[in-house]
Amino acid sequence: HLKFADDSGSSWSGNHAKIQHHNSYMYLQGGSNGIILRTNSGTNTLTIDSSGNTTFAGTLTAGNTTVGKSGNQTGILHLHSRTGDSRKTQKITAEPYDESREDVIIIGLDAQSSSNELHIGSNTSSNESPTSIDFYTATAVDSATNNRRMTITSTGNVGIGTSSPQRSFVISNGGAGGIEFGSGDTNQVMSMFNRSTSSYNNLDIEVRTLDFLVGDSADKLLSIDANGNFGVGTNDPSGA
């Protein structure tokens, strides 16, 4: 049965539906299995079970965010401001460790008249950005065993196979041997270095023809072709 109440002493126990006004709040109690809201056609639109789990049949709009689905196939998270034809900044944020600080932007979109810029982190001073970005993959489609595959550090270094790249771009064998690329104002570096043993590794180059170019105009200085011919100061070492 349905019970209406406007007093603070009534008990909420019992397997019956109840609507009560208490302490300036409106309370709605369903049966022992929960609450279902449905349309006049009999379609369930909202279900809240006895554990508090909530299911929406269609989409949920809260402020400028819409969440919904189409069957079991498509999930929708739509951020919108509906402010007409104007620049829009939409974002998904998370609360940092220190609650007094601004939220950290996980992902955002800066929609302008001539471009749509997707941002990982914040492009403004109104929010903070992650101090590092890690990419993980699972070992199998049904596995929760996850491995970090790539990292972008707070200094901008990118590491594949390592979480602490020491140069601009590092491809590493689990943080040990690897190839490292570094950039500077005057000198650039390519290094075959093993960080775990602090020693240099060998380099194998597999190409058809290997050319070495030097100078401001990148003139070819040395060339090795597929037949093993070696030329210095020539574009065609085939007759060497």
Coordinates of N, CA and C in Angstrom, one line a residue:
H1 N 0.8 -1.2 0.0 CA 0.0 0.0 0.0 C 0.9 1.2 0.0
L2 N 0.3 2.4 -0.2 CA 1.0 3.7 -0.3 C 0.6 4.5 1.0
K3 N 1.7 5.0 1.6 CA 1.5 5.8 2.8 C 2.1 7.2 2.6
F4 N 1.4 8.2 3.0 CA 1.8 9.6 3.0 C 2.1 10.0 4.4
A5 N 3.2 10.7 4.7 CA 3.4 11.2 6.1 C 4.1 12.5 6.1
D6 N 3.8 13.3 7.1 CA 4.4 14.6 7.3 C 4.8 14.8 8.8
D7 N 5.5 13.8 9.3 CA 5.9 13.8 10.7 C 7.2 13.2 10.9
S8 N 7.9 13.5 11.9 CA 9.3 13.0 12.1 C 9.3 11.6 12.9
G9 N 8.2 11.2 13.4 CA 8.2 10.0 14.3 C 7.8 8.8 13.5
S10 N 7.3 8.9 12.3 CA 6.9 7.7 11.6 C 8.1 6.8 11.2
S11 N 8.0 5.5 11.4 CA 9.1 4.6 11.1 C 9.1 4.3 9.6
W12 N 10.3 4.1 9.0 CA 10.5 3.7 7.6 C 10.5 2.2 7.4
S13 N 10.3 1.5 8.5 CA 10.4 0.0 8.3 C 9.1 -0.5 7.7
G14 N 9.1 -1.7 7.2 CA 7.9 -2.3 6.6 C 8.0 -2.3 5.1
N15 N 7.4 -3.3 4.5 CA 7.4 -3.5 3.0 C 6.3 -2.8 2.4
H16 N 6.4 -1.4 2.4 CA 5.3 -0.7 1.7 C 5.9 0.6 1.1
A17 N 5.3 1.2 0.1 CA 5.7 2.4 -0.5 C 5.4 3.6 0.4
K18 N 6.2 4.6 0.5 CA 6.0 5.7 1.4 C 6.6 7.0 0.9
I19 N 5.8 8.0 1.0 CA 6.3 9.4 0.7 C 6.2 10.2 2.0
Q20 N 7.3 10.8 2.4 CA 7.3 11.5 3.6 C 8.1 12.8 3.5
H21 N 7.5 13.9 4.1 CA 8.2 15.1 4.3 C 8.8 15.2 5.7
H22 N 10.1 15.4 5.8 CA 10.8 15.4 7.1 C 12.0 16.2 7.0
N23 N 12.1 17.1 8.0 CA 13.3 18.0 8.1 C 13.6 18.7 6.8
S24 N 12.6 19.2 6.1 CA 12.7 20.0 4.9 C 13.2 19.1 3.7
Y25 N 13.1 17.8 3.9 CA 13.5 16.9 2.8 C 12.2 16.1 2.4
M26 N 12.2 15.6 1.1 CA 11.1 14.8 0.7 C 11.7 13.4 0.5
Y27 N 11.2 12.4 1.2 CA 11.7 11.0 1.2 C 10.7 10.2 0.4
L28 N 11.3 9.3 -0.4 CA 10.5 8.3 -1.2 C 11.0 6.9 -0.9
Q29 N 10.2 6.1 -0.4 CA 10.6 4.7 -0.1 C 9.8 3.7 -0.9
G30 N 10.5 2.8 -1.5 CA 9.9 1.8 -2.3 C 9.7 0.5 -1.6
G31 N 9.4 -0.6 -2.3 CA 9.3 -1.9 -1.7 C 10.6 -2.5 -1.3
S32 N 10.6 -3.7 -0.9 CA 11.9 -4.3 -0.4 C 12.9 -4.5 -1.6
N33 N 12.4 -4.6 -2.8 CA 13.3 -4.8 -3.9 C 13.8 -3.5 -4.5
G34 N 13.2 -2.4 -4.2 CA 13.7 -1.1 -4.7 C 12.6 -0.3 -5.3
I35 N 13.0 0.7 -6.2 CA 12.0 1.6 -6.8 C 12.1 1.6 -8.3
I36 N 11.0 1.6 -9.0 CA 11.0 1.6 -10.4 C 10.1 2.8 -10.9
L37 N 10.6 3.6 -11.7 CA 9.8 4.7 -12.3 C 9.6 4.2 -13.8
R38 N 8.3 4.3 -14.2 CA 8.0 3.9 -15.6 C 7.0 4.9 -16.2
T39 N 7.0 4.8 -17.5 CA 6.1 5.7 -18.3 C 4.7 5.1 -18.3
N40 N 3.7 5.9 -18.9 CA 2.4 5.4 -18.9 C 2.2 4.2 -19.9
S41 N 3.2 4.0 -20.7 CA 3.2 2.9 -21.6 C 3.8 1.6 -21.0
G42 N 4.2 1.7 -19.8 CA 4.8 0.6 -19.1 C 6.2 0.3 -19.2
T43 N 7.0 1.3 -19.8 CA 8.4 1.2 -20.0 C 9.1 1.7 -18.7
N44 N 10.0 0.8 -18.2 CA 10.8 1.2 -17.0 C 11.9 2.2 -17.5
T45 N 11.9 3.4 -16.9 CA 12.9 4.4 -17.2 C 14.0 4.6 -16.2
L46 N 13.7 4.3 -14.9 CA 14.6 4.4 -13.8 C 14.4 3.3 -12.8
T47 N 15.5 2.6 -12.5 CA 15.4 1.5 -11.5 C 16.5 1.7 -10.4
I48 N 16.0 1.7 -9.1 CA 17.0 1.8 -8.0 C 16.7 0.5 -7.2
D49 N 17.7 -0.3 -7.1 CA 17.5 -1.6 -6.3 C 17.8 -1.4 -4.9
S50 N 17.6 -2.4 -4.1 CA 17.8 -2.3 -2.6 C 19.2 -2.0 -2.2
S51 N 20.2 -2.2 -3.1 CA 21.6 -1.8 -2.7 C 21.9 -0.4 -3.2
G52 N 21.0 0.3 -3.8 CA 21.2 1.6 -4.2 C 21.8 1.7 -5.7
N53 N 21.9 0.6 -6.4 CA 22.4 0.7 -7.7 C 21.3 1.3 -8.6
T54 N 21.6 2.2 -9.5 CA 20.7 2.9 -10.3 C 20.9 2.6 -11.8
T55 N 19.8 2.3 -12.5 CA 19.9 2.0 -13.9 C 18.9 3.0 -14.6
F56 N 19.5 3.6 -15.7 CA 18.7 4.5 -16.6 C 18.4 3.8 -17.9
A57 N 17.2 3.8 -18.3 CA 16.9 3.1 -19.6 C 17.4 3.9 -20.8
G58 N 17.4 5.2 -20.7 CA 17.8 6.0 -21.8 C 19.1 6.8 -21.5
T59 N 19.0 8.2 -21.5 CA 20.1 9.0 -21.2 C 19.8 9.8 -20.0
L60 N 20.9 10.2 -19.3 CA 20.8 11.1 -18.1 C 21.5 12.4 -18.4
T61 N 20.8 13.5 -18.2 CA 21.4 14.8 -18.4 C 21.5 15.5 -17.1
A62 N 22.7 15.9 -16.7 CA 23.0 16.6 -15.5 C 23.8 17.9 -15.8
G63 N 23.2 19.0 -15.7 CA 23.9 20.3 -16.1 C 24.2 20.2 -17.6
N64 N 25.6 20.2 -17.9 CA 26.1 20.2 -19.2 C 26.6 18.9 -19.6
T65 N 26.2 17.8 -19.0 CA 26.7 16.5 -19.3 C 25.6 15.5 -19.5
T66 N 25.7 14.7 -20.6 CA 24.7 13.7 -20.9 C 25.4 12.4 -20.9
V67 N 24.8 11.4 -20.2 CA 25.3 10.0 -20.2 C 24.2 9.1 -20.6
G68 N 24.5 8.2 -21.5 CA 23.5 7.3 -22.0 C 24.1 6.1 -22.7
K69 N 23.2 5.3 -23.3 CA 23.6 4.1 -24.0 C 22.6 3.7 -25.0
S70 N 23.0 2.8 -25.9 CA 22.1 2.3 -26.9 C 22.3 0.7 -26.8
G71 N 21.3 0.1 -26.2 CA 21.5 -1.3 -25.9 C 22.7 -1.6 -25.1
N72 N 23.4 -2.7 -25.4 CA 24.7 -3.0 -24.7 C 25.9 -2.7 -25.6
Q73 N 25.7 -1.9 -26.7 CA 26.8 -1.8 -27.6 C 27.4 -0.4 -27.5
T74 N 26.7 0.7 -27.3 CA 27.3 2.0 -27.4 C 27.1 2.8 -26.1
G75 N 28.2 3.3 -25.6 CA 28.1 4.2 -24.5 C 28.4 5.6 -24.9
I76 N 27.7 6.5 -24.3 CA 27.7 7.9 -24.7 C 28.0 8.8 -23.5
L77 N 29.1 9.6 -23.6 CA 29.3 10.7 -22.6 C 29.4 12.0 -23.4
H78 N 28.4 12.8 -23.3 CA 28.4 14.0 -24.1 C 28.5 15.3 -23.2
L79 N 29.6 16.0 -23.4 CA 29.8 17.3 -22.7 C 29.4 18.4 -23.6
H80 N 28.5 19.3 -23.2 CA 28.0 20.3 -24.0 C 27.6 21.6 -23.2
S81 N 27.8 22.7 -23.8 CA 27.5 24.0 -23.1 C 26.3 24.7 -23.8
R82 N 26.0 24.4 -25.1 CA 24.9 25.0 -25.8 C 24.8 26.5 -25.6
T83 N 26.0 27.1 -25.9 CA 26.0 28.6 -25.8 C 26.1 29.2 -27.2
G84 N 25.6 28.5 -28.2 CA 25.6 29.1 -29.5 C 26.9 28.9 -30.2
D85 N 27.1 29.6 -31.4 CA 28.4 29.5 -32.1 C 29.4 30.3 -31.4
S86 N 30.2 29.7 -30.5 CA 31.2 30.4 -29.8 C 32.3 29.4 -29.4
R87 N 33.4 29.9 -29.0 CA 34.5 29.0 -28.5 C 34.0 28.3 -27.2
K88 N 34.3 27.0 -27.2 CA 33.8 26.2 -26.0 C 35.0 25.3 -25.5
T89 N 35.1 25.3 -24.2 CA 36.1 24.5 -23.5 C 35.4 23.5 -22.6
Q90 N 35.5 22.2 -23.0 CA 34.8 21.2 -22.2 C 35.9 20.2 -21.7
K91 N 35.6 19.7 -20.5 CA 36.7 18.9 -19.8 C 36.1 17.9 -18.9
I92 N 36.9 16.8 -18.7 CA 36.7 15.8 -17.6 C 37.8 16.0 -16.6
T93 N 37.4 16.2 -15.4 CA 38.4 16.5 -14.3 C 38.3 15.5 -13.2
A94 N 39.4 15.5 -12.4 CA 39.4 14.6 -11.2 C 40.0 15.4 -10.0
E95 N 39.7 15.0 -8.8 CA 40.1 15.8 -7.7 C 41.5 15.3 -7.3
P96 N 42.5 16.3 -7.0 CA 43.8 15.9 -6.7 C 43.9 15.4 -5.2
Y97 N 45.1 15.0 -4.8 CA 45.4 14.6 -3.4 C 45.1 15.7 -2.5
D98 N 45.5 16.9 -2.8 CA 45.3 18.1 -1.9 C 44.0 18.7 -2.4
E99 N 42.9 18.7 -1.5 CA 41.6 19.1 -1.9 C 41.5 20.6 -2.1
S100 N 42.5 21.4 -1.6 CA 42.5 22.8 -1.7 C 43.0 23.3 -3.0
R101 N 43.5 22.4 -3.8 CA 44.0 22.7 -5.2 C 42.9 22.6 -6.2
E102 N 43.2 23.1 -7.4 CA 42.3 23.0 -8.5 C 42.2 21.5 -9.0
D103 N 41.1 21.2 -9.6 CA 41.0 19.9 -10.2 C 42.0 19.6 -11.3
V104 N 42.4 18.4 -11.5 CA 43.3 18.0 -12.6 C 42.5 17.6 -13.8
I105 N 42.8 18.2 -14.9 CA 42.1 17.8 -16.1 C 42.6 16.5 -16.7
I106 N 41.7 15.5 -16.9 CA 42.1 14.3 -17.5 C 42.1 14.4 -19.0
I107 N 41.1 15.0 -19.6 CA 41.0 15.2 -21.0 C 40.1 16.4 -21.3
G108 N 40.4 17.1 -22.3 CA 39.5 18.3 -22.6 C 39.5 18.6 -24.1
L109 N 38.5 19.4 -24.5 CA 38.4 19.8 -25.9 C 38.2 21.3 -25.9
D110 N 39.1 21.9 -26.7 CA 39.0 23.4 -27.0 C 38.4 23.5 -28.4
A111 N 37.1 23.8 -28.5 CA 36.4 23.9 -29.8 C 36.4 25.3 -30.2
Q112 N 37.1 25.6 -31.4 CA 37.2 26.9 -31.9 C 36.6 26.9 -33.3
S113 N 36.5 28.1 -33.9 CA 35.9 28.2 -35.2 C 36.6 27.5 -36.3
S114 N 37.9 27.3 -36.2 CA 38.7 26.7 -37.3 C 39.4 25.4 -36.9
S115 N 39.2 25.0 -35.6 CA 39.9 23.8 -35.1 C 39.2 23.3 -33.9
N116 N 39.4 22.0 -33.7 CA 38.9 21.3 -32.5 C 40.2 20.7 -31.8
E117 N 40.7 21.2 -30.7 CA 41.9 20.8 -30.1 C 41.6 19.8 -28.9
L118 N 42.1 18.6 -29.0 CA 42.0 17.7 -28.0 C 43.2 17.8 -27.0
H119 N 42.9 17.9 -25.7 CA 44.0 18.1 -24.8 C 44.0 17.0 -23.8
I120 N 45.2 16.4 -23.5 CA 45.4 15.5 -22.4 C 46.0 16.4 -21.3
G121 N 45.3 16.8 -20.3 CA 45.8 17.8 -19.4 C 45.2 19.1 -19.7
S122 N 45.6 20.2 -19.0 CA 45.0 21.5 -19.1 C 45.8 22.4 -20.0
N123 N 45.1 23.2 -20.8 CA 45.8 24.2 -21.6 C 45.6 25.6 -21.1
T124 N 45.0 25.7 -19.9 CA 44.8 27.0 -19.2 C 45.3 26.9 -17.8
S125 N 45.3 28.1 -17.2 CA 45.8 28.1 -15.8 C 44.7 27.9 -14.8
S126 N 43.5 27.6 -15.3 CA 42.3 27.4 -14.4 C 42.3 26.0 -13.8
N127 N 43.0 25.1 -14.4 CA 43.1 23.7 -13.8 C 44.5 23.2 -13.9
E128 N 44.8 22.1 -13.2 CA 46.1 21.5 -13.2 C 46.1 20.4 -14.2
S129 N 47.4 19.9 -14.5 CA 47.6 18.8 -15.4 C 48.3 17.6 -14.7
P130 N 48.2 16.4 -15.3 CA 48.9 15.3 -14.7 C 50.4 15.6 -14.8
T131 N 51.2 15.1 -13.8 CA 52.6 15.3 -13.8 C 53.3 14.2 -14.6
S132 N 52.6 13.1 -15.0 CA 53.1 12.2 -15.9 C 51.9 11.5 -16.5
I133 N 52.1 10.9 -17.7 CA 51.0 10.2 -18.4 C 51.5 8.8 -18.8
D134 N 50.8 7.8 -18.3 CA 51.3 6.4 -18.5 C 50.2 5.7 -19.4
F135 N 50.7 4.8 -20.3 CA 49.9 4.0 -21.2 C 50.1 2.6 -20.8
Y136 N 48.9 1.9 -20.6 CA 49.0 0.5 -20.2 C 48.3 -0.4 -21.2
T137 N 48.7 -1.7 -21.3 CA 48.0 -2.7 -22.1 C 47.8 -3.9 -21.2
A138 N 46.8 -4.7 -21.5 CA 46.5 -5.9 -20.8 C 47.2 -7.1 -21.5
T139 N 47.5 -8.2 -20.8 CA 48.1 -9.3 -21.5 C 47.1 -10.1 -22.3
A140 N 45.8 -10.0 -22.1 CA 44.8 -10.7 -22.8 C 43.5 -10.0 -22.7
V141 N 42.5 -10.3 -23.6 CA 41.3 -9.6 -23.6 C 40.5 -9.8 -22.3
D142 N 40.7 -11.0 -21.6 CA 40.0 -11.3 -20.4 C 40.9 -11.2 -19.2
S143 N 42.0 -10.4 -19.3 CA 42.9 -10.4 -18.2 C 43.0 -9.0 -17.5
A144 N 43.2 -9.0 -16.2 CA 43.4 -7.7 -15.5 C 44.8 -7.5 -15.2
T145 N 45.7 -8.3 -15.8 CA 47.2 -8.1 -15.6 C 47.6 -7.0 -16.6
N146 N 47.9 -5.9 -16.1 CA 48.2 -4.7 -16.9 C 49.7 -4.3 -16.8
N147 N 50.3 -3.9 -17.9 CA 51.7 -3.5 -18.0 C 51.8 -2.1 -18.6
R148 N 52.7 -1.3 -17.9 CA 53.0 0.0 -18.4 C 53.9 -0.1 -19.7
R149 N 53.4 0.5 -20.8 CA 54.1 0.4 -22.0 C 54.8 1.7 -22.4
M150 N 54.2 2.8 -22.1 CA 54.8 4.1 -22.5 C 54.5 5.1 -21.5
T151 N 55.5 6.0 -21.3 CA 55.4 7.1 -20.3 C 55.8 8.4 -20.9
I152 N 55.1 9.5 -20.5 CA 55.5 10.8 -20.8 C 55.7 11.5 -19.5
T153 N 56.9 12.0 -19.2 CA 57.2 12.5 -17.9 C 56.9 14.0 -17.8
S154 N 57.0 14.6 -16.6 CA 56.7 16.0 -16.5 C 57.7 16.9 -17.2
T155 N 58.9 16.4 -17.6 CA 59.9 17.1 -18.3 C 59.7 17.0 -19.8
G156 N 58.7 16.2 -20.2 CA 58.5 16.0 -21.7 C 59.2 14.8 -22.3
N157 N 60.0 14.1 -21.5 CA 60.6 12.9 -22.0 C 59.6 11.8 -22.3
V158 N 59.8 11.0 -23.4 CA 58.9 10.0 -23.7 C 59.7 8.6 -23.6
G159 N 59.2 7.7 -22.9 CA 59.8 6.4 -22.8 C 58.9 5.3 -23.2
I160 N 59.4 4.4 -24.0 CA 58.7 3.1 -24.4 C 59.5 2.0 -23.7
G161 N 58.8 1.2 -22.8 CA 59.5 0.2 -22.1 C 60.2 0.6 -20.9
T162 N 60.1 1.9 -20.5 CA 60.7 2.4 -19.3 C 59.8 3.5 -18.8
S163 N 59.7 3.6 -17.4 CA 58.9 4.7 -16.8 C 59.7 5.9 -16.4
S164 N 61.0 5.8 -16.7 CA 61.9 6.9 -16.3 C 62.9 7.2 -17.4
P165 N 62.4 7.7 -18.6 CA 63.3 8.0 -19.7 C 64.2 9.2 -19.3
Q166 N 65.6 9.0 -19.6 CA 66.5 10.0 -19.2 C 66.9 11.0 -20.3
R167 N 66.4 10.7 -21.5 CA 66.5 11.6 -22.7 C 65.2 11.8 -23.3
S168 N 65.2 12.6 -24.4 CA 63.9 13.1 -25.0 C 63.1 11.9 -25.4
F169 N 63.7 10.9 -26.0 CA 62.9 9.7 -26.5 C 63.7 8.5 -26.3
V170 N 63.2 7.5 -25.6 CA 63.9 6.3 -25.2 C 63.0 5.1 -25.5
I171 N 63.7 4.1 -26.2 CA 63.1 2.8 -26.4 C 63.9 1.8 -25.7
S172 N 63.3 1.2 -24.7 CA 64.1 0.4 -23.7 C 63.6 -1.0 -23.6
N173 N 64.5 -1.9 -23.2 CA 64.1 -3.3 -22.9 C 63.9 -3.4 -21.5
G174 N 62.7 -3.0 -21.0 CA 62.3 -3.1 -19.6 C 63.2 -2.2 -18.7
G175 N 63.7 -1.1 -19.2 CA 64.5 -0.2 -18.3 C 65.9 -0.5 -18.4
A176 N 66.3 -1.5 -19.2 CA 67.8 -1.8 -19.3 C 68.3 -1.3 -20.6
G177 N 68.8 -2.3 -21.5 CA 69.3 -1.9 -22.7 C 68.3 -1.2 -23.6
G178 N 68.8 -0.2 -24.4 CA 67.8 0.4 -25.3 C 68.5 1.5 -26.2
I179 N 67.8 2.2 -26.9 CA 68.3 3.3 -27.8 C 67.7 4.6 -27.3
E180 N 68.5 5.6 -27.1 CA 68.1 6.9 -26.5 C 68.4 8.0 -27.5
F181 N 67.4 8.9 -27.7 CA 67.6 10.1 -28.5 C 67.5 11.3 -27.6
G182 N 68.5 12.2 -27.8 CA 68.4 13.5 -27.0 C 68.6 14.7 -27.9
S183 N 68.0 15.8 -27.5 CA 68.1 17.0 -28.4 C 68.6 18.1 -27.5
G184 N 69.4 19.0 -28.1 CA 69.9 20.2 -27.4 C 69.9 21.3 -28.4
D185 N 70.5 22.5 -27.9 CA 70.5 23.6 -28.8 C 71.5 23.5 -29.9
T186 N 72.6 22.8 -29.7 CA 73.6 22.6 -30.8 C 73.9 21.2 -31.1
N187 N 73.8 20.3 -30.1 CA 74.2 18.9 -30.3 C 73.0 18.0 -30.1
Q188 N 72.8 17.0 -31.0 CA 71.8 15.9 -30.8 C 72.5 14.6 -30.6
V189 N 71.9 13.7 -29.8 CA 72.6 12.5 -29.4 C 71.7 11.3 -29.7
M190 N 72.3 10.2 -30.3 CA 71.7 8.9 -30.4 C 72.6 7.9 -29.6
S191 N 72.1 7.3 -28.6 CA 72.9 6.5 -27.8 C 72.4 5.1 -27.6
M192 N 73.2 4.1 -27.7 CA 72.8 2.7 -27.4 C 73.4 2.4 -26.0
F193 N 72.6 2.6 -25.0 CA 73.1 2.6 -23.6 C 72.2 1.7 -22.7
N194 N 72.9 0.9 -21.8 CA 72.2 0.1 -20.9 C 72.2 0.8 -19.5
R195 N 71.1 1.2 -19.1 CA 71.0 2.0 -17.8 C 71.2 1.1 -16.6
S196 N 70.9 -0.2 -16.7 CA 71.1 -1.1 -15.6 C 72.5 -1.4 -15.3
T197 N 73.4 -1.4 -16.4 CA 74.8 -1.8 -16.2 C 75.7 -0.6 -16.5
S198 N 75.1 0.6 -16.9 CA 75.9 1.8 -17.2 C 77.0 1.4 -18.2
S199 N 76.6 0.7 -19.3 CA 77.5 0.4 -20.4 C 76.8 0.5 -21.7
Y200 N 77.6 0.6 -22.8 CA 77.0 0.8 -24.1 C 76.8 -0.5 -24.8
N201 N 75.8 -0.6 -25.7 CA 75.5 -1.8 -26.4 C 75.9 -1.6 -27.9
N202 N 75.8 -2.8 -28.5 CA 76.1 -2.8 -30.0 C 74.9 -2.2 -30.7
L203 N 75.1 -1.8 -32.0 CA 74.0 -1.3 -32.8 C 74.1 -2.0 -34.2
D204 N 73.0 -2.7 -34.5 CA 72.8 -3.3 -35.8 C 71.9 -2.5 -36.7
I205 N 72.3 -2.1 -37.9 CA 71.5 -1.3 -38.8 C 71.1 -2.2 -40.0
E206 N 69.9 -2.3 -40.2 CA 69.4 -3.2 -41.3 C 68.7 -2.3 -42.4
V207 N 69.4 -2.0 -43.5 CA 68.9 -1.2 -44.5 C 69.4 -1.7 -45.9
R208 N 68.9 -1.2 -47.0 CA 69.3 -1.5 -48.3 C 70.6 -0.8 -48.7
T209 N 70.5 0.5 -48.5 CA 71.7 1.4 -48.7 C 71.8 2.3 -47.5
L210 N 73.0 2.5 -47.0 CA 73.3 3.3 -45.9 C 74.1 4.6 -46.3
D211 N 73.6 5.7 -46.1 CA 74.2 7.0 -46.5 C 74.5 7.8 -45.2
F212 N 75.6 8.5 -45.2 CA 76.0 9.4 -44.1 C 76.1 10.8 -44.7
L213 N 75.2 11.7 -44.3 CA 75.2 13.1 -44.8 C 75.7 14.0 -43.7
V214 N 76.5 15.0 -44.1 CA 77.1 15.9 -43.1 C 77.0 17.3 -43.7
G215 N 77.2 18.3 -42.8 CA 77.3 19.7 -43.3 C 75.9 20.4 -43.3
D216 N 76.0 21.7 -43.4 CA 74.7 22.5 -43.4 C 73.8 22.2 -44.5
S217 N 74.3 21.7 -45.6 CA 73.5 21.4 -46.8 C 73.3 19.9 -46.8
A218 N 73.7 19.1 -45.8 CA 73.5 17.7 -45.7 C 74.0 17.0 -47.0
D219 N 75.3 17.2 -47.3 CA 76.0 16.6 -48.4 C 76.3 15.1 -48.0
K220 N 76.2 14.2 -49.0 CA 76.5 12.9 -48.8 C 78.0 12.7 -48.7
L221 N 78.5 12.2 -47.6 CA 79.9 12.0 -47.4 C 80.4 10.6 -47.5
L222 N 79.5 9.6 -47.1 CA 79.9 8.2 -47.2 C 78.6 7.4 -47.5
S223 N 78.8 6.3 -48.3 CA 77.7 5.5 -48.7 C 78.1 4.1 -48.8
I224 N 77.2 3.2 -48.3 CA 77.4 1.7 -48.4 C 76.2 1.2 -49.0
D225 N 76.4 0.5 -50.2 CA 75.2 0.0 -50.9 C 74.9 -1.4 -50.5
A226 N 73.8 -2.0 -51.1 CA 73.4 -3.4 -50.8 C 74.4 -4.4 -51.1
N227 N 75.3 -4.1 -52.0 CA 76.3 -5.1 -52.4 C 77.6 -5.0 -51.6
G228 N 77.6 -4.1 -50.6 CA 78.7 -4.0 -49.8 C 79.8 -3.0 -50.3
N229 N 79.5 -2.3 -51.4 CA 80.4 -1.3 -51.9 C 80.4 -0.1 -51.0
F230 N 81.6 0.4 -50.8 CA 81.9 1.4 -49.9 C 82.4 2.6 -50.6
G231 N 81.7 3.8 -50.5 CA 82.1 5.0 -51.2 C 82.3 6.1 -50.3
V232 N 83.3 6.9 -50.5 CA 83.5 8.2 -49.7 C 83.6 9.3 -50.7
G233 N 82.7 10.3 -50.5 CA 82.7 11.4 -51.4 C 82.0 11.2 -52.7
T234 N 81.2 10.1 -52.8 CA 80.5 9.8 -54.1 C 79.1 9.4 -53.8
N235 N 78.2 9.7 -54.7 CA 76.8 9.3 -54.6 C 76.5 7.9 -55.1
D236 N 77.5 7.3 -55.8 CA 77.4 6.0 -56.4 C 78.6 5.1 -56.1
P237 N 78.6 4.4 -55.0 CA 79.7 3.6 -54.7 C 79.8 2.2 -55.4
S238 N 78.9 2.0 -56.4 CA 78.8 0.7 -57.1 C 80.0 0.3 -57.8
G239 N 80.9 1.3 -58.2 CA 82.1 1.0 -58.9 C 83.3 0.9 -58.0
A240 N 83.0 1.0 -56.7 CA 84.2 1.1 -55.8 C 84.8 -0.3 -55.6

